[in-house]
Amino acid sequence: MLQKNKIVITAIIGILLIIFGSQIRAQKSSKTRTQKVVLDTAKVKVIATDTLPPRTKLKAFKTKAHASYYADKFNGRKTASGTRFNNNKYTAAHRKLPFGTKLKVTNEANGKSLIVEVTDRGPFSKGRELDLTKRAFMDIASNKNSGVIIVKIEIVEK
């Protein structure tokens, strides 16, 4: 009888270990998955903002400039530089700066910034300095429903 009780107790402990052990493993794997997602998101942000190499100089161009964004209807059309416009890239339109000029655009309201490349001419609205792609605009905008933000523009020098 005593030996049967030991076997039963051992079996119960074994079952409990299996149950709790699988739950612990499941929790660890879900944490690992969550961490991977966070890391992947961080990598995407670093790639998207086109980080600057060390010793890159920034030349102040304009503060308190008004920036807007392109409408979706321009997707796929040719820009003034000859490239195809894509609202998911980090490009901009400026009236006078040469094509290929890289600009650091900083939202003065929240301090968010990113790097864009001038590939088009515009904007043609009076009082606006830059037309950003929709993706670039939304990445730095405080209010996603606004159509214009006040930005600081700096030219990235090599």
mmCIF file of C-alpha atoms in Angstrom:
data_model
loop_
_atom_site.group_PDB
_atom_site.id
_atom_site.type_symbol
_atom_site.label_atom_id
_atom_site.label_comp_id
_atom_site.label_asym_id
_atom_site.label_seq_id
_atom_site.Cartn_x
_atom_site.Cartn_y
_atom_site.Cartn_z
ATOM 1 C CA MET A 1 0.000 0.000 0.000
ATOM 2 C CA LEU A 2 2.792 2.397 0.897
ATOM 3 C CA GLN A 3 4.515 1.709 -2.396
ATOM 4 C CA LYS A 4 1.277 2.403 -4.351
ATOM 5 C CA ASN A 5 0.962 5.773 -2.573
ATOM 6 C CA LYS A 6 4.548 6.683 -3.554
ATOM 7 C CA ILE A 7 3.843 5.796 -7.192
ATOM 8 C CA VAL A 8 0.624 7.829 -7.203
ATOM 9 C CA ILE A 9 2.328 10.831 -5.577
ATOM 10 C CA THR A 10 5.257 10.583 -7.998
ATOM 11 C CA ALA A 11 2.824 10.425 -10.924
ATOM 12 C CA ILE A 12 0.905 13.474 -9.656
ATOM 13 C CA ILE A 13 4.139 15.450 -9.187
ATOM 14 C CA GLY A 14 5.276 14.436 -12.674
ATOM 15 C CA ILE A 15 1.974 15.563 -14.203
ATOM 16 C CA LEU A 16 2.146 18.881 -12.312
ATOM 17 C CA LEU A 17 5.720 19.438 -13.499
ATOM 18 C CA ILE A 18 4.696 18.761 -17.076
ATOM 19 C CA ILE A 19 1.736 21.161 -16.844
ATOM 20 C CA PHE A 20 3.633 23.988 -15.125
ATOM 21 C CA GLY A 21 6.786 23.378 -17.154
ATOM 22 C CA SER A 22 4.895 23.806 -20.450
ATOM 23 C CA GLN A 23 3.282 27.009 -19.193
ATOM 24 C CA ILE A 24 6.669 28.411 -18.215
ATOM 25 C CA ARG A 25 8.078 27.537 -21.632
ATOM 26 C CA ALA A 26 5.083 29.133 -23.340
ATOM 27 C CA GLN A 27 5.574 32.348 -21.368
ATOM 28 C CA LYS A 28 9.256 32.465 -22.253
ATOM 29 C CA SER A 29 8.570 31.938 -25.944
ATOM 30 C CA SER A 30 5.897 34.641 -26.015
ATOM 31 C CA LYS A 31 8.327 37.073 -24.370
ATOM 32 C CA THR A 32 10.955 36.128 -26.918
ATOM 33 C CA ARG A 33 8.518 36.724 -29.763
ATOM 34 C CA THR A 34 7.573 40.110 -28.340
ATOM 35 C CA GLN A 35 11.215 41.094 -28.033
ATOM 36 C CA LYS A 36 11.874 40.098 -31.647
ATOM 37 C CA VAL A 37 8.987 42.247 -32.862
ATOM 38 C CA VAL A 38 10.286 45.231 -30.895
ATOM 39 C CA LEU A 39 13.788 44.731 -32.291
ATOM 40 C CA ASP A 40 12.461 44.407 -35.859
ATOM 41 C CA THR A 41 10.469 47.615 -35.450
ATOM 42 C CA ALA A 42 13.551 49.409 -34.164
ATOM 43 C CA LYS A 43 15.572 48.226 -37.173
ATOM 44 C CA VAL A 44 12.911 49.486 -39.561
ATOM 45 C CA LYS A 45 12.951 52.924 -37.946
ATOM 46 C CA VAL A 46 16.735 53.164 -38.192
ATOM 47 C CA ILE A 47 16.671 52.216 -41.867
ATOM 48 C CA ALA A 48 13.740 54.514 -42.618
ATOM 49 C CA THR A 49 15.290 57.656 -41.146
ATOM 50 C CA ASP A 50 18.527 57.086 -43.096
ATOM 51 C CA THR A 51 20.899 57.739 -40.196
ATOM 52 C CA LEU A 52 23.809 60.044 -40.814
ATOM 53 C CA PRO A 53 27.391 58.792 -40.846
ATOM 54 C CA PRO A 54 29.782 60.338 -38.324
ATOM 55 C CA ARG A 55 31.428 63.668 -39.235
ATOM 56 C CA THR A 56 28.463 64.720 -41.341
ATOM 57 C CA LYS A 57 27.929 68.447 -41.264
ATOM 58 C CA LEU A 58 24.522 70.079 -41.249
ATOM 59 C CA LYS A 59 24.126 73.539 -42.757
ATOM 60 C CA ALA A 60 21.163 75.521 -41.431
ATOM 61 C CA PHE A 61 18.861 76.410 -44.314
ATOM 62 C CA LYS A 62 15.557 77.649 -42.941
ATOM 63 C CA THR A 63 13.579 77.651 -39.707
ATOM 64 C CA LYS A 64 9.837 78.010 -39.293
ATOM 65 C CA ALA A 65 9.249 76.683 -42.813
ATOM 66 C CA HIS A 66 5.874 75.250 -43.791
ATOM 67 C CA ALA A 67 5.865 71.669 -45.078
ATOM 68 C CA SER A 68 2.953 69.758 -46.582
ATOM 69 C CA TYR A 69 2.677 66.362 -48.277
ATOM 70 C CA TYR A 70 1.880 64.942 -51.695
ATOM 71 C CA ALA A 71 -1.561 63.613 -52.558
ATOM 72 C CA ASP A 72 -1.860 59.896 -53.365
ATOM 73 C CA LYS A 73 -2.768 60.650 -56.993
ATOM 74 C CA PHE A 74 0.906 61.427 -57.752
ATOM 75 C CA ASN A 75 2.066 57.848 -57.040
ATOM 76 C CA GLY A 76 3.840 56.370 -60.067
ATOM 77 C CA ARG A 77 4.131 59.674 -61.957
ATOM 78 C CA LYS A 78 7.494 60.991 -63.072
ATOM 79 C CA THR A 79 9.080 63.687 -60.940
ATOM 80 C CA ALA A 80 11.004 66.674 -62.317
ATOM 81 C CA SER A 81 14.256 64.737 -61.767
ATOM 82 C CA GLY A 82 12.982 61.864 -63.932
ATOM 83 C CA THR A 83 12.445 59.315 -61.157
ATOM 84 C CA ARG A 84 9.080 57.732 -60.388
ATOM 85 C CA PHE A 85 7.304 59.212 -57.390
ATOM 86 C CA ASN A 86 6.546 56.857 -54.504
ATOM 87 C CA ASN A 87 4.633 58.158 -51.462
ATOM 88 C CA ASN A 88 6.269 55.462 -49.288
ATOM 89 C CA LYS A 89 9.825 56.743 -49.752
ATOM 90 C CA TYR A 90 11.629 59.587 -48.015
ATOM 91 C CA THR A 91 11.784 62.255 -50.688
ATOM 92 C CA ALA A 92 10.754 65.885 -51.004
ATOM 93 C CA ALA A 93 10.033 68.662 -53.468
ATOM 94 C CA HIS A 94 11.729 72.058 -53.237
ATOM 95 C CA ARG A 95 11.597 74.988 -55.650
ATOM 96 C CA LYS A 96 15.319 75.744 -55.951
ATOM 97 C CA LEU A 97 17.553 73.181 -54.225
ATOM 98 C CA PRO A 98 19.401 70.831 -56.627
ATOM 99 C CA PHE A 99 18.102 67.301 -57.156
ATOM 100 C CA GLY A 100 19.830 64.787 -54.912
ATOM 101 C CA THR A 101 20.295 67.262 -52.063
ATOM 102 C CA LYS A 102 19.734 65.543 -48.740
ATOM 103 C CA LEU A 103 17.821 67.499 -46.125
ATOM 104 C CA LYS A 104 17.321 66.931 -42.441
ATOM 105 C CA VAL A 105 13.743 67.993 -41.704
ATOM 106 C CA THR A 106 12.812 68.525 -38.045
ATOM 107 C CA ASN A 107 9.290 69.138 -36.778
ATOM 108 C CA GLU A 108 9.653 72.157 -34.504
ATOM 109 C CA ALA A 109 6.608 71.171 -32.417
ATOM 110 C CA ASN A 110 7.832 67.740 -31.274
ATOM 111 C CA GLY A 111 11.512 67.533 -32.270
ATOM 112 C CA LYS A 112 11.085 64.488 -34.551
ATOM 113 C CA SER A 113 13.363 64.529 -37.578
ATOM 114 C CA LEU A 114 14.308 62.517 -40.648
ATOM 115 C CA ILE A 115 16.432 62.698 -43.782
ATOM 116 C CA VAL A 116 14.829 63.228 -47.208
ATOM 117 C CA GLU A 117 16.224 63.667 -50.708
ATOM 118 C CA VAL A 118 15.065 66.382 -53.113
ATOM 119 C CA THR A 119 13.694 64.688 -56.245
ATOM 120 C CA ASP A 120 11.017 67.103 -57.467
ATOM 121 C CA ARG A 121 10.053 70.763 -57.874
ATOM 122 C CA GLY A 122 7.379 72.404 -55.772
ATOM 123 C CA PRO A 123 5.359 73.056 -53.702
ATOM 124 C CA PHE A 124 3.324 75.433 -55.773
ATOM 125 C CA SER A 125 1.217 76.714 -52.878
ATOM 126 C CA LYS A 126 2.245 80.163 -51.744
ATOM 127 C CA GLY A 127 3.967 80.175 -48.347
ATOM 128 C CA ARG A 128 5.040 76.511 -48.414
ATOM 129 C CA GLU A 129 8.703 75.574 -48.501
ATOM 130 C CA LEU A 130 8.636 71.752 -48.825
ATOM 131 C CA ASP A 131 6.386 69.009 -50.103
ATOM 132 C CA LEU A 132 7.227 65.763 -48.312
ATOM 133 C CA THR A 133 6.080 62.278 -49.198
ATOM 134 C CA LYS A 134 3.130 61.148 -47.138
ATOM 135 C CA ARG A 135 5.260 58.621 -45.248
ATOM 136 C CA ALA A 136 7.882 61.213 -44.293
ATOM 137 C CA PHE A 137 5.206 63.702 -43.251
ATOM 138 C CA MET A 138 3.338 61.194 -41.076
ATOM 139 C CA ASP A 139 6.564 60.014 -39.411
ATOM 140 C CA ILE A 140 7.302 63.467 -38.006
ATOM 141 C CA ALA A 141 3.811 64.971 -37.671
ATOM 142 C CA SER A 142 2.328 65.486 -34.208
ATOM 143 C CA ASN A 143 -1.230 65.606 -35.510
ATOM 144 C CA LYS A 144 -1.799 63.063 -38.286
ATOM 145 C CA ASN A 145 -4.911 64.970 -39.423
ATOM 146 C CA SER A 146 -3.049 68.211 -40.153
ATOM 147 C CA GLY A 147 -1.975 69.068 -43.682
ATOM 148 C CA VAL A 148 0.878 71.427 -42.805
ATOM 149 C CA ILE A 149 3.606 71.377 -40.154
ATOM 150 C CA ILE A 150 6.245 73.915 -39.172
ATOM 151 C CA VAL A 151 9.736 72.491 -39.737
ATOM 152 C CA LYS A 152 13.404 73.373 -39.540
ATOM 153 C CA ILE A 153 15.357 72.490 -42.697
ATOM 154 C CA GLU A 154 19.065 71.697 -42.660
ATOM 155 C CA ILE A 155 21.209 70.695 -45.652
ATOM 156 C CA VAL A 156 23.267 67.531 -45.113
ATOM 157 C CA GLU A 157 26.817 68.197 -46.311
ATOM 158 C CA LYS A 158 29.308 65.455 -47.079
#
